[in-house]
Amino acid sequence: MAGEEMNEDYPVEIHESLSALESSLGAVDDMLKTMMSVSRNELLQKLDPLEQAKVDLVSAYTLNSMFWVYLATQGVNPKEHPVKQELERIRVYMNRVKEITDKKKAAKLDRGAASRFVKNALWEPKRKNTPNVANKGKSKH
């Protein structure tokens, strides 16, 4: 749109926003073409179950988000439409998948190392035979 004439059907102030929207829609179109070039079964066979769930959730969320935008462009308030509950439901499942992923990434506890660390960090009383190092250099009054 940079070299094109400005369309006088809309205010000049929103030209930059419309250009960004056009660019984003182009990126979405390219991504969809890439996804559609491979069959869904082929794609899912290459992924583990957790990754499959992520693909399904992102796809569902994207479709519902696009429907939300469509409703808004048609003058329908999407906040009062069932699509809002569907987006929330998908978001809950996305959070569950994120929790599972985070648990997998979390460090595993090495019980032996933890036991040695705690044992060495614990205070041990001094023996009666050893001189008291803390009192060296202090004079008695």
Coordinates of C-alpha atoms in Angstrom, one line a residue, residues 17-76:
S17 CA -3.9 0.6 11.0
L18 CA -5.5 -0.7 7.8
S19 CA -2.0 -1.3 6.3
A20 CA -1.1 -3.3 9.4
L21 CA -4.3 -5.3 9.2
E22 CA -3.7 -6.1 5.5
S23 CA -0.2 -7.3 6.3
S24 CA -1.5 -9.4 9.2
L25 CA -4.2 -11.0 7.0
G26 CA -1.5 -11.8 4.4
A27 CA 0.5 -13.5 7.0
V28 CA -2.5 -15.5 8.2
D29 CA -3.3 -16.4 4.6
D30 CA 0.3 -17.7 4.1
M31 CA 0.2 -19.7 7.3
L32 CA -3.1 -21.3 6.3
K33 CA -1.8 -22.2 2.9
T34 CA 1.2 -23.8 4.6
M35 CA -1.0 -25.8 7.0
M36 CA -3.4 -26.8 4.2
S37 CA -0.6 -28.1 2.0
V38 CA -0.1 -31.1 4.4
S39 CA -2.9 -33.4 5.3
R40 CA -4.0 -33.2 8.9
N41 CA -3.3 -36.9 9.4
E42 CA 0.2 -36.6 8.0
L43 CA 0.9 -33.7 10.3
L44 CA -0.5 -35.3 13.4
Q45 CA 1.4 -38.6 12.8
K46 CA 4.7 -36.7 13.2
L47 CA 3.7 -35.2 16.5
D48 CA 3.5 -36.7 20.0
P49 CA 0.0 -36.6 21.8
L50 CA 0.8 -33.3 23.7
E51 CA 1.9 -31.6 20.5
Q52 CA -1.3 -32.9 18.7
A53 CA -3.4 -31.4 21.5
K54 CA -1.6 -28.1 21.0
V55 CA -2.2 -28.1 17.3
D56 CA -5.9 -28.9 17.8
L57 CA -6.3 -26.2 20.5
V58 CA -4.6 -23.5 18.5
S59 CA -6.7 -24.4 15.4
A60 CA -9.9 -24.3 17.4
Y61 CA -9.0 -21.0 19.1
T62 CA -8.0 -19.4 15.8
L63 CA -11.2 -20.4 14.1
N64 CA -13.3 -19.1 17.0
S65 CA -11.3 -15.9 17.1
M66 CA -11.9 -15.3 13.4
F67 CA -15.6 -16.0 13.9
W68 CA -15.5 -13.4 16.8
V69 CA -14.1 -10.9 14.4
Y70 CA -16.7 -11.8 11.7
L71 CA -19.5 -11.3 14.2
A72 CA -18.1 -7.9 15.2
T73 CA -17.9 -6.8 11.5
Q74 CA -21.6 -7.8 11.1
G75 CA -22.7 -5.6 14.0
V76 CA -23.3 -8.5 16.4

